[in-house]
Coordinates of C-alpha atoms in Angstrom, one line a residue:
M1 CA 21.1 -39.2 -12.1
T2 CA 21.2 -36.2 -9.7
H3 CA 19.1 -33.1 -10.2
D4 CA 19.9 -29.7 -8.7
H5 CA 16.7 -29.8 -6.7
D6 CA 17.7 -33.2 -5.2
V7 CA 20.8 -31.7 -3.5
V8 CA 20.5 -31.9 0.3
L9 CA 22.6 -29.5 2.5
R10 CA 24.2 -31.6 5.2
P11 CA 24.5 -30.0 8.7
T12 CA 27.8 -29.5 10.2
A13 CA 28.7 -31.3 13.4
A14 CA 28.1 -28.1 15.4
Q15 CA 24.7 -27.7 13.8
T16 CA 23.8 -31.3 14.5
A17 CA 24.8 -31.0 18.2
A18 CA 22.7 -27.8 18.5
A19 CA 19.7 -29.5 16.9
L20 CA 20.0 -32.5 19.3
N21 CA 20.3 -30.2 22.4
P22 CA 17.9 -27.3 21.9
P23 CA 17.8 -24.7 24.7
P24 CA 15.1 -25.4 27.4
G25 CA 12.1 -23.3 28.1
R26 CA 11.1 -22.8 24.4
T27 CA 7.5 -22.9 23.2
G28 CA 5.5 -22.9 20.0
G29 CA 5.7 -19.2 20.2
D30 CA 9.5 -19.3 20.0
L31 CA 9.1 -21.4 16.8
V32 CA 7.1 -18.5 15.3
I33 CA 9.6 -15.9 16.2
E34 CA 12.6 -18.0 15.2
T35 CA 11.0 -18.6 11.8
L36 CA 10.4 -14.9 11.3
Q37 CA 14.0 -14.2 12.2
G38 CA 15.2 -16.9 9.9
L39 CA 13.2 -15.3 7.1
G40 CA 15.0 -12.0 7.7
A41 CA 12.3 -10.1 9.6
T42 CA 13.6 -7.3 11.8
T43 CA 10.4 -5.5 12.8
V44 CA 6.9 -6.8 13.8
F45 CA 3.7 -5.0 14.4
G46 CA 0.7 -6.1 16.4
L47 CA -1.3 -6.1 19.5
P48 CA -1.4 -8.9 22.2
G49 CA -4.4 -11.0 23.2
Q50 CA -5.1 -13.9 25.5
H51 CA -4.6 -16.7 22.9
A52 CA -1.6 -15.0 21.3
L53 CA 0.5 -14.5 24.5
G54 CA 2.8 -17.4 23.6
M55 CA 4.0 -15.4 20.5
F56 CA 4.4 -12.2 22.5
D57 CA 6.3 -13.9 25.3
A58 CA 8.7 -15.3 22.7
L59 CA 9.3 -11.8 21.4
R60 CA 11.0 -11.0 24.7
R61 CA 13.6 -13.6 23.9
S62 CA 14.3 -12.3 20.4
D63 CA 16.1 -9.4 18.7
L64 CA 13.0 -8.3 16.7
D65 CA 11.8 -4.7 17.1
Y66 CA 8.2 -4.7 18.2
I67 CA 5.9 -1.8 17.4
G68 CA 2.7 -2.2 19.3
L69 CA -0.3 -0.2 18.2
R70 CA -3.5 0.6 20.0
M71 CA -5.9 -1.1 17.7
E72 CA -5.5 -4.1 15.4
N73 CA -6.7 -2.3 12.3
N74 CA -4.1 0.4 12.8
A75 CA -1.4 -2.2 13.3
G76 CA -2.5 -3.6 10.0
F77 CA -2.1 -0.2 8.3
A78 CA 1.3 0.2 9.9
A79 CA 2.4 -3.2 8.5
D80 CA 1.0 -2.3 5.1
A81 CA 3.1 0.8 5.0
Y82 CA 6.2 -1.0 6.1
G83 CA 5.7 -3.4 3.3
R84 CA 5.2 -0.7 0.8
V85 CA 8.3 1.4 1.6
T86 CA 10.7 -1.6 2.1
G87 CA 9.3 -4.1 -0.4
E88 CA 9.8 -6.7 2.4
A89 CA 7.1 -8.7 4.1
A90 CA 5.8 -7.2 7.3
P91 CA 4.8 -9.5 10.1
L92 CA 1.5 -8.6 11.9
L93 CA 0.8 -10.5 15.2
L94 CA -2.8 -10.8 16.2
S95 CA -5.1 -12.5 18.7
T96 CA -8.2 -14.5 18.0
G97 CA -11.8 -13.5 17.2
P98 CA -12.4 -9.8 17.9
G99 CA -8.8 -8.9 17.7
A100 CA -8.3 -10.7 14.4
L101 CA -11.5 -9.4 12.9
T102 CA -10.6 -5.8 13.8
S103 CA -7.7 -6.1 11.3
L104 CA -10.0 -7.0 8.3
A105 CA -10.3 -3.5 6.8
A106 CA -6.5 -3.0 6.9
L107 CA -5.9 -6.4 5.3
Q108 CA -8.5 -5.4 2.6
E109 CA -6.4 -2.3 1.9
A110 CA -3.2 -4.3 1.8
A111 CA -4.8 -6.7 -0.7
A112 CA -6.1 -3.9 -2.9
A113 CA -2.7 -2.2 -2.8
S114 CA -0.6 -5.4 -3.1
A115 CA 1.2 -4.8 0.2
P116 CA 3.1 -7.9 1.6
V117 CA 1.7 -8.3 5.1
V118 CA 2.1 -11.6 6.9
A119 CA -0.7 -11.8 9.5
I120 CA -0.1 -14.4 12.1
A121 CA -3.1 -14.9 14.4
S122 CA -3.8 -17.1 17.3
Q123 CA -6.8 -19.5 17.4
I124 CA -8.8 -21.1 20.2
P125 CA -7.2 -24.3 21.6
T126 CA -7.1 -27.3 19.3
A127 CA -9.7 -29.1 21.4
G128 CA -12.3 -26.5 20.3
L129 CA -11.7 -26.8 16.6
G130 CA -13.7 -28.9 14.2
G131 CA -17.0 -27.1 13.7
G132 CA -18.6 -27.4 17.1
R133 CA -19.5 -24.6 19.5
H134 CA -17.4 -25.1 22.6
G135 CA -17.9 -21.7 24.3
Y136 CA -14.2 -20.6 24.2
L137 CA -13.6 -16.9 24.6
H138 CA -13.2 -15.2 21.1
E139 CA -14.4 -18.4 19.4
L140 CA -15.6 -18.1 15.7
R141 CA -17.2 -21.0 13.9
D142 CA -14.6 -20.7 11.1
Q143 CA -12.0 -18.0 11.6
Q144 CA -10.2 -18.8 8.4
A145 CA -13.4 -18.2 6.4
S146 CA -13.6 -14.6 7.7
F147 CA -10.3 -13.9 6.0
R148 CA -10.2 -16.2 3.0
D149 CA -12.0 -13.7 0.8
V150 CA -9.7 -10.8 1.8
V151 CA -6.2 -12.2 1.9
K152 CA -4.1 -13.8 -0.8
S153 CA -3.6 -17.2 0.9
V154 CA -4.5 -18.9 4.2
H155 CA -2.1 -21.2 6.1
P156 CA -3.7 -23.0 9.1
V157 CA -1.4 -24.7 11.7
R158 CA -2.4 -27.6 13.9
S159 CA 0.9 -28.8 15.3
Q160 CA 4.3 -27.2 16.3
S161 CA 6.2 -29.0 13.5
Q162 CA 4.0 -27.2 10.9
I163 CA 4.9 -23.7 12.2
P164 CA 8.1 -23.1 10.2
S165 CA 6.8 -24.4 6.9
A166 CA 3.4 -22.7 7.2
I167 CA 5.0 -19.3 7.9
A168 CA 7.6 -19.8 5.2
A169 CA 4.9 -20.7 2.7
A170 CA 2.9 -17.6 3.7
W171 CA 6.0 -15.4 3.4
E172 CA 6.7 -16.7 -0.1
S173 CA 3.1 -16.1 -1.1
A174 CA 3.2 -12.5 0.3
L175 CA 6.3 -11.7 -1.7
T176 CA 5.4 -13.5 -5.0
A177 CA 3.9 -11.1 -7.5
P178 CA 1.3 -9.8 -7.1
H179 CA 2.3 -9.0 -3.5
G180 CA -0.4 -9.2 -0.9
P181 CA -1.5 -10.0 2.6
V182 CA -1.5 -13.6 3.8
W183 CA -3.1 -15.3 6.9
V184 CA -1.5 -17.8 9.3
E185 CA -3.4 -19.0 12.4
I186 CA -2.1 -21.1 15.2
P187 CA -4.1 -22.6 18.2
Q188 CA -3.3 -21.2 21.6
D189 CA -2.2 -24.6 23.0
V190 CA 0.3 -25.0 20.1
L191 CA 1.8 -21.7 20.9
T192 CA 2.1 -22.1 24.6
A193 CA 3.2 -25.8 24.9
E194 CA 6.9 -26.4 25.4
T195 CA 8.8 -27.7 22.4
S196 CA 11.7 -30.0 22.0
L197 CA 12.1 -29.2 18.3
P198 CA 15.4 -27.7 17.2
V199 CA 15.8 -23.9 17.0
V200 CA 14.7 -22.7 13.6
T201 CA 17.7 -21.3 11.6
A202 CA 17.7 -19.9 8.1
V203 CA 14.5 -20.5 6.2
D204 CA 14.1 -20.5 2.4
A205 CA 11.0 -18.7 1.2
T206 CA 12.3 -17.3 -2.1
P207 CA 9.4 -15.8 -4.1
H208 CA 8.6 -17.2 -7.5
D209 CA 9.5 -15.0 -10.5
L210 CA 6.4 -14.3 -12.6
L211 CA 7.9 -14.4 -16.1
P212 CA 6.0 -13.3 -19.3
R213 CA 5.4 -15.7 -22.1
P214 CA 7.9 -14.7 -24.8
E215 CA 5.5 -15.0 -27.7
L216 CA 3.3 -12.4 -26.1
T217 CA 6.1 -9.9 -25.4
A218 CA 7.2 -10.4 -29.1
V219 CA 3.7 -9.4 -30.3
A220 CA 3.6 -6.5 -27.8
A221 CA 7.0 -5.2 -29.0
E222 CA 5.9 -5.4 -32.6
L223 CA 2.7 -3.5 -31.9
L224 CA 4.6 -0.7 -30.0
S225 CA 7.3 -0.5 -32.7
N226 CA 4.7 0.1 -35.4
A227 CA 2.4 2.3 -33.4
V228 CA 1.6 5.8 -34.6
R229 CA 0.3 7.2 -31.3
P230 CA 1.5 4.9 -28.5
V231 CA 0.7 5.9 -24.9
I232 CA 1.6 4.2 -21.6
I233 CA -0.5 4.0 -18.4
A234 CA 1.8 3.1 -15.5
G235 CA 0.1 1.7 -12.4
G236 CA 1.2 0.6 -8.9
G237 CA 2.7 -2.6 -10.2
V238 CA 5.5 -0.6 -11.7
V239 CA 6.3 0.9 -8.3
R240 CA 6.1 -2.4 -6.5
A241 CA 8.3 -4.1 -9.0
D242 CA 10.9 -1.3 -8.8
A243 CA 10.6 -0.9 -12.5
S244 CA 10.4 2.9 -12.9
G245 CA 13.8 3.0 -14.6
K246 CA 12.8 0.4 -17.2
L247 CA 9.5 2.2 -17.8
R248 CA 11.3 5.4 -18.5
A249 CA 13.8 3.7 -20.8
L250 CA 10.9 2.2 -22.8
A251 CA 8.9 5.4 -23.0
E252 CA 12.0 7.3 -24.2
R253 CA 12.8 4.6 -26.8
I254 CA 9.4 4.7 -28.4
D255 CA 8.5 8.4 -27.6
A256 CA 5.4 7.4 -25.8
P257 CA 3.6 9.8 -23.3
V258 CA 3.1 8.3 -19.9
V259 CA 0.2 8.8 -17.4
T260 CA 0.6 7.4 -13.9
T261 CA -2.4 6.1 -12.0
F262 CA -3.1 7.3 -8.4
G263 CA -1.5 4.0 -7.1
G264 CA 1.4 4.4 -9.6
K265 CA 2.5 7.8 -8.6
G266 CA 6.3 8.0 -8.7
A267 CA 6.5 5.4 -11.5
F268 CA 7.6 8.1 -14.0
P269 CA 9.3 11.5 -13.5
W270 CA 6.6 14.2 -12.9
E271 CA 8.3 16.9 -15.0
H272 CA 9.5 14.6 -17.8
P273 CA 8.6 15.9 -21.3
L274 CA 6.6 12.8 -21.9
S275 CA 4.8 12.9 -18.5
L276 CA 1.0 13.3 -18.6
Q277 CA 1.2 13.3 -14.8
S278 CA -1.9 11.9 -13.0
W279 CA -4.9 13.8 -14.1
L280 CA -7.1 10.8 -14.6
E281 CA -10.3 12.4 -13.5
D282 CA -10.2 14.8 -16.5
R283 CA -11.8 14.4 -19.9
H284 CA -8.8 15.9 -21.8
T285 CA -6.6 13.2 -20.4
T286 CA -9.2 10.5 -21.0
D287 CA -9.7 11.6 -24.6
F288 CA -6.0 11.5 -25.2
L289 CA -5.7 8.0 -23.8
Q290 CA -8.7 6.8 -25.9
D291 CA -7.1 8.2 -29.0
A292 CA -3.9 6.1 -28.7
D293 CA -3.7 3.5 -31.4
V294 CA -1.6 1.3 -29.0
L295 CA -2.1 1.7 -25.3
L296 CA 0.4 -0.1 -23.0
V297 CA -1.0 -0.6 -19.5
V298 CA 1.6 -1.7 -17.0
G299 CA 0.7 -2.8 -13.5
S300 CA -2.9 -1.6 -13.4
G301 CA -6.2 -3.3 -13.7
L302 CA -7.8 -0.1 -15.0
G303 CA -10.3 0.0 -12.2
E304 CA -12.8 2.6 -11.2
L305 CA -10.4 5.5 -10.5
S306 CA -7.9 4.6 -13.2
S307 CA -10.6 4.5 -15.9
N308 CA -12.2 7.9 -15.0
Y309 CA -15.1 6.0 -13.3
H310 CA -15.4 3.4 -16.1
T311 CA -16.0 6.1 -18.8
F312 CA -12.6 5.4 -20.5
A313 CA -13.3 3.5 -23.7
P314 CA -10.0 2.8 -25.7
R315 CA -10.4 2.8 -29.4
G316 CA -6.9 1.3 -30.2
R317 CA -5.2 -1.9 -29.3
V318 CA -4.6 -2.4 -25.6
I319 CA -1.6 -4.3 -24.2
Q320 CA -1.9 -5.1 -20.5
I321 CA 1.0 -6.3 -18.3
E322 CA -0.5 -7.4 -14.9
A323 CA 0.8 -9.7 -12.2
D324 CA -2.7 -10.2 -10.7
L325 CA -4.3 -12.8 -13.0
G326 CA -7.8 -11.8 -11.9
K327 CA -7.2 -8.2 -13.1
L328 CA -6.0 -9.3 -16.5
E329 CA -8.5 -8.1 -19.1
S330 CA -11.1 -7.7 -16.3
N331 CA -12.2 -4.3 -17.6
H332 CA -11.0 -4.1 -21.2
P333 CA -10.1 -6.6 -23.9
A334 CA -6.3 -6.6 -24.4
L335 CA -3.2 -8.5 -25.3
G336 CA -3.0 -9.8 -21.7
I337 CA 0.5 -10.5 -20.4
H338 CA 0.5 -12.2 -17.0
A339 CA 3.9 -11.1 -15.6
D340 CA 5.7 -9.0 -13.1
A341 CA 6.2 -5.5 -14.5
R342 CA 9.9 -5.4 -14.2
V343 CA 10.7 -8.6 -16.2
A344 CA 8.0 -7.8 -18.8
L345 CA 9.4 -4.3 -19.4
S346 CA 12.9 -5.9 -19.6
A347 CA 11.7 -8.2 -22.3
L348 CA 10.1 -5.4 -24.2
L349 CA 13.3 -3.3 -24.0
E350 CA 15.2 -6.2 -25.6
T351 CA 13.1 -6.3 -28.7
V352 CA 11.2 -3.1 -29.3
R353 CA 12.5 -0.9 -32.1
E354 CA 13.3 2.7 -31.5
R355 CA 10.7 5.2 -32.9
T356 CA 11.0 9.0 -32.9
D357 CA 8.0 11.2 -32.6
P358 CA 8.8 14.9 -32.2
A359 CA 5.1 15.6 -31.7
A360 CA 4.7 13.5 -28.6
A361 CA 6.1 16.0 -26.1
E362 CA 4.1 18.8 -27.7
S363 CA 0.9 16.8 -27.4
V364 CA 1.7 16.2 -23.7
R365 CA 2.1 20.0 -23.2
T366 CA -1.2 20.6 -25.0
V367 CA -3.1 18.2 -22.8
L368 CA -1.6 19.5 -19.6
A369 CA -2.3 23.1 -20.6
K370 CA -6.0 22.2 -21.1
V371 CA -6.1 20.5 -17.7
R372 CA -4.6 23.5 -16.0
E373 CA -6.9 25.9 -17.8
R374 CA -10.0 23.9 -16.7
I375 CA -8.8 23.7 -13.0
A376 CA -7.9 27.4 -13.1
G377 CA -11.5 28.3 -14.0
Q378 CA -13.0 26.7 -10.9
G379 CA -11.8 29.2 -8.2
L380 CA -9.7 26.8 -6.2
E381 CA -6.6 28.8 -5.6
T382 CA -6.6 28.0 -1.8
E383 CA -6.6 24.3 -2.4
Q384 CA -3.8 24.5 -4.9
R385 CA -1.8 26.7 -2.6
I386 CA -2.2 24.4 0.4
L387 CA -1.1 21.4 -1.7
A388 CA 1.9 23.3 -3.0
D389 CA 2.9 24.5 0.5
V390 CA 2.7 20.9 1.8
R391 CA 4.9 19.7 -1.0
A392 CA 7.4 22.6 -0.4
A393 CA 7.6 21.9 3.4
L394 CA 8.2 18.1 3.0
P395 CA 11.8 17.1 2.3
A396 CA 12.2 15.6 -1.2
D397 CA 13.0 12.1 0.1
A398 CA 10.4 12.0 2.9
P399 CA 7.5 9.7 2.3
S400 CA 3.9 10.8 2.8
F401 CA 0.7 8.8 3.7
W402 CA -2.7 10.1 3.0
D403 CA -6.1 9.3 4.4
M404 CA -9.3 9.4 2.4
T405 CA -9.8 13.2 2.7
I406 CA -10.3 16.1 0.2
L407 CA -6.6 17.1 0.2
A408 CA -5.7 13.5 -0.6
Y409 CA -8.1 13.5 -3.5
W410 CA -6.3 16.6 -4.8
A411 CA -2.9 14.9 -4.2
W412 CA -3.9 11.9 -6.3
S413 CA -4.0 14.1 -9.3
A414 CA -1.8 17.0 -8.5
W415 CA 0.9 15.9 -6.1
P416 CA 4.2 15.8 -8.0
G417 CA 5.6 12.4 -7.4
A418 CA 5.3 9.4 -5.2
L419 CA 2.8 9.2 -2.3
H420 CA 0.9 6.4 -0.4
S421 CA -2.8 6.4 0.2
A422 CA -5.7 4.2 1.0
Q423 CA -7.3 4.5 -2.4
G424 CA -7.0 0.7 -3.0
A425 CA -9.9 -0.2 -0.7
G426 CA -10.8 3.4 0.4
G427 CA -11.2 2.9 4.1
L428 CA -10.8 5.7 6.7
G429 CA -8.0 6.0 9.2
Y430 CA -5.0 4.9 7.1
G431 CA -2.7 8.0 7.1
F432 CA -1.3 8.2 10.6
P433 CA -0.8 4.5 11.5
A434 CA 0.7 4.0 8.0
A435 CA 3.1 6.8 8.6
I436 CA 4.0 5.1 11.9
G437 CA 4.9 1.9 10.0
A438 CA 7.0 3.8 7.5
A439 CA 8.8 5.6 10.3
A440 CA 9.6 2.3 12.0
A441 CA 11.2 1.2 8.8
D442 CA 13.5 4.2 8.6
R443 CA 13.8 6.6 11.5
S444 CA 16.4 8.8 9.7
R445 CA 13.9 10.9 7.9
P446 CA 10.6 12.5 8.7
V447 CA 7.3 11.0 7.6
L448 CA 4.2 13.0 6.8
A449 CA 0.6 11.8 7.5
V450 CA -2.4 13.8 6.2
S451 CA -5.9 13.3 7.5
G452 CA -9.2 15.1 7.8
D453 CA -10.8 15.5 11.2
G454 CA -13.1 12.6 10.5
G455 CA -10.4 10.2 9.5
A456 CA -8.1 11.4 12.3
M457 CA -10.6 10.2 14.9
Y458 CA -10.1 6.6 13.6
S459 CA -6.5 6.6 14.7
I460 CA -6.2 9.3 17.4
A461 CA -5.0 6.7 19.9
E462 CA -1.9 6.1 17.9
L463 CA -0.5 9.4 19.1
A464 CA 0.4 7.3 22.1
T465 CA 2.2 4.8 19.9
A466 CA 4.2 7.6 18.1
R467 CA 5.2 9.1 21.4
Q468 CA 6.1 5.7 23.0
Y469 CA 8.5 4.8 20.2
D470 CA 9.5 8.4 19.6
L471 CA 8.8 8.1 15.8
P472 CA 9.5 11.0 13.5
V473 CA 5.9 11.4 12.2
T474 CA 4.3 14.7 11.5
W475 CA 0.5 14.6 11.3
L476 CA -1.3 17.3 9.3
I477 CA -5.0 17.3 10.3
V478 CA -7.3 19.4 8.0
D479 CA -10.2 20.2 10.3
D480 CA -13.4 21.0 8.3
G481 CA -15.9 19.9 11.0
G482 CA -17.0 16.6 9.4
Y483 CA -16.6 14.2 6.6
G484 CA -15.9 16.8 4.0
I485 CA -15.9 14.7 0.9
L486 CA -19.2 13.0 1.9
R487 CA -20.6 16.4 2.6
E488 CA -19.8 17.4 -1.0
Y489 CA -21.1 14.2 -2.5
M490 CA -24.4 14.3 -0.6
T491 CA -25.0 18.0 -1.2
D492 CA -24.4 17.6 -4.9
A493 CA -26.6 14.5 -5.2
Y494 CA -29.4 15.3 -2.7
G495 CA -29.2 19.0 -2.0
A496 CA -28.3 18.5 1.6
A497 CA -25.9 16.4 3.7
T498 CA -26.9 13.9 6.5
G499 CA -24.6 12.4 9.1
T500 CA -21.5 14.3 7.9
E501 CA -21.2 16.9 10.6
L502 CA -19.0 16.0 13.6
A503 CA -18.3 17.2 17.1
R504 CA -14.5 16.9 17.5
P505 CA -11.9 17.6 20.1
D506 CA -9.4 20.4 20.4
F507 CA -6.8 18.4 18.4
V508 CA -3.9 20.6 19.6
A509 CA -4.8 20.1 23.3
L510 CA -5.5 16.4 22.7
A511 CA -2.1 15.9 21.0
E512 CA -0.3 17.8 23.8
S513 CA -2.1 15.5 26.4
F514 CA -0.2 12.6 24.7
G515 CA 3.0 14.5 25.0
V516 CA 3.1 15.3 21.3
P517 CA 3.9 18.9 20.3
A518 CA 1.1 20.5 18.3
V519 CA 0.3 23.8 16.6
R520 CA -2.9 25.3 15.1
T521 CA -1.9 26.9 11.8
S522 CA -3.6 28.8 9.0
V523 CA -3.5 28.8 5.2
E524 CA -1.0 31.6 5.3
S525 CA 1.4 30.1 7.9
L526 CA 1.0 26.4 6.9
R527 CA 4.2 26.1 5.0
A528 CA 6.4 27.5 7.7
D529 CA 4.6 25.6 10.5
L530 CA 4.7 22.3 8.7
A531 CA 8.4 22.7 7.8
K532 CA 9.2 23.5 11.4
A533 CA 7.3 20.4 12.7
L534 CA 8.9 18.1 10.1
A535 CA 12.4 19.4 11.1
E536 CA 11.9 18.5 14.8
P537 CA 12.7 15.0 16.1
G538 CA 9.9 12.8 17.3
P539 CA 6.1 13.1 16.6
S540 CA 4.2 16.3 16.0
V541 CA 0.8 17.5 15.0
V542 CA -0.2 20.4 12.8
V543 CA -3.9 21.3 12.7
L544 CA -5.3 23.4 9.8
P545 CA -8.9 24.6 10.2
A546 CA -10.1 24.8 6.6
V547 CA -13.1 23.8 4.5
L548 CA -11.7 22.7 1.2
K549 CA -13.4 22.0 -2.1
M550 CA -12.8 19.3 -4.7
F551 CA -12.1 20.3 -8.3
A552 CA -14.9 19.2 -10.6
P553 CA -14.0 16.0 -12.4
T554 CA -15.1 15.5 -16.0
H555 CA -16.4 12.1 -16.8
L556 CA -18.2 12.9 -20.0

């Protein structure tokens, strides 16, 4: 008896001849690059190092586009953003030891945000492996262990024949829901040794579908069909699964208001009559969510930010659709459905009954009016104007990447639509290198990066990268003289701030020294200056000297 999975594709005569006579001069590094090409990769990010030179030499013989950043962590942020905007796996080439370890914060962000990054690092020569201390440059006692707690899966290689399968398995892992970063490491001698193995051709690494259990979606559909006050929380899993259309169809079928988490922005139309937008740090929103008799949570673990700092306490029945098994019911008891958001929402749409609630849209308007009234009473017109002017200056289809800065904290709640930020892990320095990664994916439209002056200094060297590759990235730096949000936190908590005030460069002169056009703007001229910068080809910098304030959140 023959099974489908027993079918073997037989090579043609030409393929057999090519396999028996591989071109000379190839190394293990070529096997890495050939595998990436066979998997469909077109762009790689990284930074060379001594042990990794075999991979980088092989790049020279390939058609892959290489974007080399100035620090490994920034290269990781760029790969993260490439994965977010394309939905494809982003290869990240790293060296051993210090080079590898420098990428850890970026890989933590990719893990928190479920960005599919395939990190391929070198390792000391095979003779130095096995637990001893051999004194090799960059040597770690157990390099894998440094990454195992951060990435989704680890794939060590010890021989050239293992390279294609290890990278294919990592690729599949990165793109199987929940997406995430993965780690491959290959010893230096394996990369540099000549190989007689055939050229790697097409490689199959099809991600697994994460399907919901039908008995669970049947119960969920019944609960939603009979609900009196259903509400939906849409998280980043909806965006990653490209399920926003199905989410909208479900919300409209059952007349359920929808709030999007900060990571889920763009999952639901901002101005839709059922849109509660993203005001999660607001008690009016939190109370409304708690009052739902059936709360459908799609693609969110209801973590700290999505639960108004763990003050959210639902009183009704919770249904949670989540691809990350570890997040399922991790914060609230629920009917937990372990599935990709798109297929789970499809299943619900097939079985849920239509319900009509004319009061749903009115209740949304009431909540949003209360939110606006509360914010309006805090004297924050300048902050609201700046955010509105940034939105007006940015073309509608242009992506934006935000560092951990006060304006980004505003954007999480008030930016009308999709954005990308580092709120998964919360590290500094994300905005500009991430924008570089997005621009490398699509050079036909401008990309906006937003940073404070503190976060900007983490990635200032990448001005050279943006200039070298002539990428259409405009960097808005809000210069308030320090770590502004920490200044606020410490002053509120302790009456004074320590370690938050920073000496900083003349950002305009510094950008121009890299050959990047720059302008110092003001609140009044920001919109025009930013729009002009975004309209010009290549990189640019806009510096806004301003001390911004956060709106007061309401947890209780």
